Short mmCIF file of C-alpha atoms in Angstrom, two decimals:
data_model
loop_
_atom_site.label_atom_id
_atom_site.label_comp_id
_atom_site.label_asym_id
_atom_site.label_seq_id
_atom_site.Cartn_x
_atom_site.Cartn_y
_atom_site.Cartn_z
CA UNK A 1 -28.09 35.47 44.07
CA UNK A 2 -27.90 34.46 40.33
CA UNK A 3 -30.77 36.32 38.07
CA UNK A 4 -31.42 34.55 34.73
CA UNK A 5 -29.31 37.07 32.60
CA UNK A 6 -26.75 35.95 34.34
CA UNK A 7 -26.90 31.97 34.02
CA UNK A 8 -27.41 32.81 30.53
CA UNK A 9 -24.42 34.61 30.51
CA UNK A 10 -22.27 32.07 32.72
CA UNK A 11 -23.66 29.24 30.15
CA UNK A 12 -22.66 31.27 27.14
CA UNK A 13 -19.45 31.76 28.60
CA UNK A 14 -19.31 27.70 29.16
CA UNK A 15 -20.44 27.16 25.80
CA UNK A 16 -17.95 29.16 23.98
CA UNK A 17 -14.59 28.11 26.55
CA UNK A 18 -16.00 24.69 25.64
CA UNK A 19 -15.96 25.31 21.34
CA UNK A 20 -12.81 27.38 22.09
CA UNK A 21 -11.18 24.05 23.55
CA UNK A 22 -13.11 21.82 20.79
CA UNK A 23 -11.69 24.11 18.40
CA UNK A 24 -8.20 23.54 19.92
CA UNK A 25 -8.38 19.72 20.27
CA UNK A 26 -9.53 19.34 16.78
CA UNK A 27 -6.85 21.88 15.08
CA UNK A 28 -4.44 19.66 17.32
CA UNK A 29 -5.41 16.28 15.85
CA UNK A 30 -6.01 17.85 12.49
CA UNK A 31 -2.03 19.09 12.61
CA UNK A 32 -1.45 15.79 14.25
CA UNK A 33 -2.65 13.94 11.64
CA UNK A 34 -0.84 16.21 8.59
CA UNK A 35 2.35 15.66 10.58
CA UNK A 36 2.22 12.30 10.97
CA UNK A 37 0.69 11.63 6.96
CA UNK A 38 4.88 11.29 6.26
CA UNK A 39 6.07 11.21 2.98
CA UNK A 40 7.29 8.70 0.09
CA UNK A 41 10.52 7.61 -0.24
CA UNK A 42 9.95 6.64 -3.74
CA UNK A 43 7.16 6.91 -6.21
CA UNK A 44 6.89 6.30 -9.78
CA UNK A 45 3.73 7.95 -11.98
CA UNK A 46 4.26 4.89 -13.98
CA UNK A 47 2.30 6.96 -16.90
CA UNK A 48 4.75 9.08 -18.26
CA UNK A 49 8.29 7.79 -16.69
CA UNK A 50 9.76 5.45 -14.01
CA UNK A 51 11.63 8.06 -12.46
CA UNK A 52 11.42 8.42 -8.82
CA UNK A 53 8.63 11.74 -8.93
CA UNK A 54 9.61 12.40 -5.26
CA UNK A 55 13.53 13.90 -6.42
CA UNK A 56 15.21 11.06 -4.21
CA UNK A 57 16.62 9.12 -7.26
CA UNK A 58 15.58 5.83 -6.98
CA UNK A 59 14.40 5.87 -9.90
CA UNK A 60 12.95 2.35 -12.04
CA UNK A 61 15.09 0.84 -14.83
CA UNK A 62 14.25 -1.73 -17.21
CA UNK A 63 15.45 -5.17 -16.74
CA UNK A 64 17.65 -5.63 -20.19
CA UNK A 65 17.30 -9.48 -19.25
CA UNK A 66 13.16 -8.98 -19.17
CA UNK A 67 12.59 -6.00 -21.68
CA UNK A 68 8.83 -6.90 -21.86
CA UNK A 69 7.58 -3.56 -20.10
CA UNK A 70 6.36 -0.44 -21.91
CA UNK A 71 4.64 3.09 -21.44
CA UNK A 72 1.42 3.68 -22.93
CA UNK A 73 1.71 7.54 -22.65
CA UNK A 74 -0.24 9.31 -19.94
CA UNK A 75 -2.09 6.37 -19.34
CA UNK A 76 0.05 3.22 -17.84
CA UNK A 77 2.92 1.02 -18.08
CA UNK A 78 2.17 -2.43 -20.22
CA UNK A 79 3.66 -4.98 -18.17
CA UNK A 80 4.02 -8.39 -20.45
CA UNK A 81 5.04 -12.13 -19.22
CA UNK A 82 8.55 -11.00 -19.41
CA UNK A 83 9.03 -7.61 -18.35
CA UNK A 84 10.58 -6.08 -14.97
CA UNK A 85 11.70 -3.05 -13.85
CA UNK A 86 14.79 -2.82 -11.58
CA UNK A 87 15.04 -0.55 -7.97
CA UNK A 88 18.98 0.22 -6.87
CA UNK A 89 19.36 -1.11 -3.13
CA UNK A 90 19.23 2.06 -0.86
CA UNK A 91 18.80 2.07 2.86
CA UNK A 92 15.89 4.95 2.48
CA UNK A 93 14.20 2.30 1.29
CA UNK A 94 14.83 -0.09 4.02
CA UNK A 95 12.14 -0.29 6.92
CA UNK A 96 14.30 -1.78 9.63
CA UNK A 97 12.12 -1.71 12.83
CA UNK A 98 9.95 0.77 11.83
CA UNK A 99 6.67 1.38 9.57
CA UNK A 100 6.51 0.40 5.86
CA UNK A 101 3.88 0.98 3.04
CA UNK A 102 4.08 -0.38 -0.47
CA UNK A 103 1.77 -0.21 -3.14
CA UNK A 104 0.45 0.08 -6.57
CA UNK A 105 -2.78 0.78 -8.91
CA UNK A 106 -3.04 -2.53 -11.14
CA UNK A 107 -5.59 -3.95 -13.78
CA UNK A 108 -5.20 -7.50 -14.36
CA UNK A 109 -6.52 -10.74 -15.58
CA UNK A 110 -2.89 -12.92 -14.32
CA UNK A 111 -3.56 -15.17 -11.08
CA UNK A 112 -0.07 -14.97 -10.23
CA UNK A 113 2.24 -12.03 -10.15
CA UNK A 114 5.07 -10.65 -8.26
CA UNK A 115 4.15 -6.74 -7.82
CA UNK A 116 5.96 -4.71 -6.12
CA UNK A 117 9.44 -6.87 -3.75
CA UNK A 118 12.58 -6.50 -2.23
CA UNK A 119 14.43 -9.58 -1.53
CA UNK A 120 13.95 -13.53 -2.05
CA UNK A 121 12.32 -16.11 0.16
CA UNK A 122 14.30 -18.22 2.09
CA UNK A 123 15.71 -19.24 5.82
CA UNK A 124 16.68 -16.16 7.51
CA UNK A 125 16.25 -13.83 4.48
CA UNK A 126 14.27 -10.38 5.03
CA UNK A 127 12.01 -10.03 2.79
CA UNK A 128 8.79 -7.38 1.84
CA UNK A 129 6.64 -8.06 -1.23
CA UNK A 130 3.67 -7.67 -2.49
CA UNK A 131 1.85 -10.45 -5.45
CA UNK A 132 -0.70 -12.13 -6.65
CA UNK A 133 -1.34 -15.86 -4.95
CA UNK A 134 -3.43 -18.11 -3.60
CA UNK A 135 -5.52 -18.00 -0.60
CA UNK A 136 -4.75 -21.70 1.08
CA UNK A 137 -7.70 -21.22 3.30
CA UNK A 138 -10.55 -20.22 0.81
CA UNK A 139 -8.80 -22.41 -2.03
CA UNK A 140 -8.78 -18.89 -4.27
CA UNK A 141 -6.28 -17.87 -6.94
CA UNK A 142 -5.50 -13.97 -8.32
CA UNK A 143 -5.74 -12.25 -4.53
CA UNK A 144 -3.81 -10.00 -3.21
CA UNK A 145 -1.22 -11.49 -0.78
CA UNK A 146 1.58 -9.49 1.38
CA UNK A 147 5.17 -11.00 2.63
CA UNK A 148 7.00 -9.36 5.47
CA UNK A 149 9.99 -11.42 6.35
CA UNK A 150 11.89 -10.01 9.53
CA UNK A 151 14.88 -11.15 11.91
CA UNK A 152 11.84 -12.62 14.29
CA UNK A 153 9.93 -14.63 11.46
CA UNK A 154 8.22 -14.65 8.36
CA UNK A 155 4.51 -13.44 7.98
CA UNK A 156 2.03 -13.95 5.20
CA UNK A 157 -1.27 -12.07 4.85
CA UNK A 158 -3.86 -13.25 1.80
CA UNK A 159 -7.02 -11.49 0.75
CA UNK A 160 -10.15 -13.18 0.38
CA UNK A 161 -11.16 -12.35 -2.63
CA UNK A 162 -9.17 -12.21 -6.29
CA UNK A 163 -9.03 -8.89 -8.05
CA UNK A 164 -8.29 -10.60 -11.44
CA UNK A 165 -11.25 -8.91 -12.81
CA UNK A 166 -8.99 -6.45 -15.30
CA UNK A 167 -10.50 -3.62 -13.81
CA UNK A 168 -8.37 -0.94 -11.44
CA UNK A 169 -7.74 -1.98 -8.23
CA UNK A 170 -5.20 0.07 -5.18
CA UNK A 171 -3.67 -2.67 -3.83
CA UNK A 172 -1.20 -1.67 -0.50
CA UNK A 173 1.09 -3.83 1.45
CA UNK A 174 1.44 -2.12 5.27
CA UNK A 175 2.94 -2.67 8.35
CA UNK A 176 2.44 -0.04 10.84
CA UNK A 177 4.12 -1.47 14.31
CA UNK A 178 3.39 -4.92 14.51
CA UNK A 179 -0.13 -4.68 12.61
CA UNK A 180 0.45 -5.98 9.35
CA UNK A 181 -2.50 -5.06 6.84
CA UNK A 182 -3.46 -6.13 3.24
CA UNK A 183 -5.50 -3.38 1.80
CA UNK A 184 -7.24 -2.97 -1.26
CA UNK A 185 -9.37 -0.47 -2.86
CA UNK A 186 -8.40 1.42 0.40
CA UNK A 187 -10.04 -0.90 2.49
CA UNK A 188 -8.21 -2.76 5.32
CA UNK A 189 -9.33 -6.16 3.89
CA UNK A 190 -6.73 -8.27 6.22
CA UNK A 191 -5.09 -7.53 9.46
CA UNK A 192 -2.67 -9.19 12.17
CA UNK A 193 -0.88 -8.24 14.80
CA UNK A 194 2.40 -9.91 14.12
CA UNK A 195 6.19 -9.04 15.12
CA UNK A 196 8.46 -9.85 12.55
CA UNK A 197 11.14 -8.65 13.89
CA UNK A 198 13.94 -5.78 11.78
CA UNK A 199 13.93 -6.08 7.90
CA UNK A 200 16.59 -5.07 6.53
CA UNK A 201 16.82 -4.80 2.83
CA UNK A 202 19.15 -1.69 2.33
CA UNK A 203 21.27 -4.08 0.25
CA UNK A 204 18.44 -5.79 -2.06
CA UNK A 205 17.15 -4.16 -5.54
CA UNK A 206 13.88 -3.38 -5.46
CA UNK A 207 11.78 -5.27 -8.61
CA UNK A 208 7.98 -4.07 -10.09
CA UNK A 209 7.45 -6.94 -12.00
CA UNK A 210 8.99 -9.60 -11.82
CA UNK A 211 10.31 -11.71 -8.91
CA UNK A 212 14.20 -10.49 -8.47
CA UNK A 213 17.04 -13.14 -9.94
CA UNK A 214 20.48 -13.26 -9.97
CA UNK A 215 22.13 -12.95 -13.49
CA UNK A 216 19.46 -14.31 -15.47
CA UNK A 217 15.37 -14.04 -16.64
CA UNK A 218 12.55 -15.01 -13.75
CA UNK A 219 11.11 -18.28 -14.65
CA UNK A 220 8.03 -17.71 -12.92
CA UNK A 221 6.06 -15.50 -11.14
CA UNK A 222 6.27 -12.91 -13.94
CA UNK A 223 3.12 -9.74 -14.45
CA UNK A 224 0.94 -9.30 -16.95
CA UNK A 225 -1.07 -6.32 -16.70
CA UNK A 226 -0.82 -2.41 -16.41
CA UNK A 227 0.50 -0.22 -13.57
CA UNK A 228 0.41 3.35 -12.11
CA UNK A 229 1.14 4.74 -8.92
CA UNK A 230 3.48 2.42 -7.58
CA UNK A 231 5.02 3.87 -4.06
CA UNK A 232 7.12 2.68 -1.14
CA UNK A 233 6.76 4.55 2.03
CA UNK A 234 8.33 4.41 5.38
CA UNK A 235 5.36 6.15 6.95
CA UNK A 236 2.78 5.15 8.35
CA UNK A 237 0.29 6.26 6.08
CA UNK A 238 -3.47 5.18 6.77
CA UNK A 239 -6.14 3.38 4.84
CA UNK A 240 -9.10 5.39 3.27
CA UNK A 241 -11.19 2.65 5.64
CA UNK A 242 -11.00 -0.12 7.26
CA UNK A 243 -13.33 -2.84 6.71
CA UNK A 244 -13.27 -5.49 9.57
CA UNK A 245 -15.12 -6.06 12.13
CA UNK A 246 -13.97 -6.31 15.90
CA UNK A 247 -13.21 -9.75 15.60
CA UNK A 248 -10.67 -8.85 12.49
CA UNK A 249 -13.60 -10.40 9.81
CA UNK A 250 -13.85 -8.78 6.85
CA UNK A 251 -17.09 -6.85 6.50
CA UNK A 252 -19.44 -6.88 3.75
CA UNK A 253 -19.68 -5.58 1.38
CA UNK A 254 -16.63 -4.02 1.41
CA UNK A 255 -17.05 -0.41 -0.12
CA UNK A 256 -14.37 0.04 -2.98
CA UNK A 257 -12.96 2.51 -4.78
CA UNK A 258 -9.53 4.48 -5.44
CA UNK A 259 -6.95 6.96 -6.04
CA UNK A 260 -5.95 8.29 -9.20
CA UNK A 261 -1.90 8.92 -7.19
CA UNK A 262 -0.65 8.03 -3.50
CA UNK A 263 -0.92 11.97 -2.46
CA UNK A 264 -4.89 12.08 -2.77
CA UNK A 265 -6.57 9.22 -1.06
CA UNK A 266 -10.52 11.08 -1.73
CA UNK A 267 -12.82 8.69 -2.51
CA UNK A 268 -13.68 8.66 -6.35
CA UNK A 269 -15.32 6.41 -8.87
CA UNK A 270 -13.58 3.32 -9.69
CA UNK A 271 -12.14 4.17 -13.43
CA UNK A 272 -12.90 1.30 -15.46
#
């Protein structure tokens, strides 16, 4: 026969095998979740240089063709109507058929800008970029729009609303499987399940600027604005949030802020 002491004992005992094995499943996601964080193939500070900060030397070049970017010293790069920095191909910075995330911190006023690309549009060309466009469906200019262009087909995803406001905005390009996501301000602001199939770009230059031309200046589709923190990843890194509802609606309002680099994703105030 059980006395009380000793249902208060067996429950104790309950309780604390059942924190022990909390305790366990939560150190288990929390390495789970370090491990799978994965790391940056390339990132440039974009403050102080355009070298590739991670040691894997794919480092950013000016464009002697569009010389119109400059450093403003431990603050950004100035990117004007004709500026672009150049990205040697490299297959580390290829996705194939696995995860890719590319992004940037930008402050702009322009309504249409190539950001951050590798490769051109066109029939059977692979292709991932993120810009500046129109929205077709909300008749919008200045938003943030993602291209991911595989051996399946080619997939655009278009914010709602423009960030042409000249104040900081993260603005991230990601497809993780076959959910492809816009995301700005760390906020999952688009997503689709799409399979686009392998894209390869192991033998394209990469371009933060500028769209990418053969032997001579971009006519169109040039920056003008300042950058920091540009990144490509072949993780899948997450969002800060997400903000869509079940139904994949955008959910308002959308709570925004940013990172001052790709390696702390905290929330913070929104510099200005």
């Amino acid at each position: 026969m059980r006395t009380p002491s000793h249902t208060r004992a067996l429950r104790g005992s309950r309780l604390a095998a059942t924190v022990m094995v909390a305790g366990l499943i939560a150190a288990t996601l929390s390495t789970a979740i370090a491990v799978g964080s994965g790391t940056y193939e390339a990132r440039w500070d974009m403050r102080t240089s355009w070298l590739d900060a991670t040691g894997q030397g794919h480092d950013a070049r000016l464009d002697p063709l569009m010389p119109g970017v400059s450093i403003r010293s431990g603050s950004w790069t100035d990117f004007n109507d004709h500026g672009r920095l150049l990205v040697s191909p490299s297959a580390d910075l290829s996705p194939g058929t696995g995860d890719i995330v590319l992004g940037m911190r930008l402050a702009t006023t322009d309504e249409h800008a190539n950001l951050l690309q590798a490769g051109t549009s066109g029939p059977g060309k692979h292709v991932v970029k993120l810009e500046l466009a129109n929205n077709p469906a909300r008749t919008v200019q200045g938003v943030p729009r993602c291209q991911f262009s595989g051996s399946l087909k080619t997939q655009h995803l278009a914010a709602a609303t423009p960030i042409t406001d000249g104040r900081w905005h993260w603005l991230e390009c990601a497809k993780v499987g076959t959910r492809l996501e816009v995301r700005v301000d760390g906020c999952v602001v688009v997503s689709k399940r799409s399979a686009v199939g392998e894209i390869n770009v192991a033998d394209k230059t990469w371009t933060i600027g500028a769209k990418p031309t053969s032997g001579a200046a971009s006519t169109g589709d040039s920056l003008l604005g300042k950058v920091t923190d540009a990144f490509v990843s072949r993780a899948a890194l997450p969002p800060a949030q997400t903000c869509l509802s079940p139904r994949g609606r955008p959910v308002k309002p959308c709570l925004l802020y940013t990172s001052p680099s790709p390696r702390d994703r905290t929330r913070s105030r929104m510099p200005s």
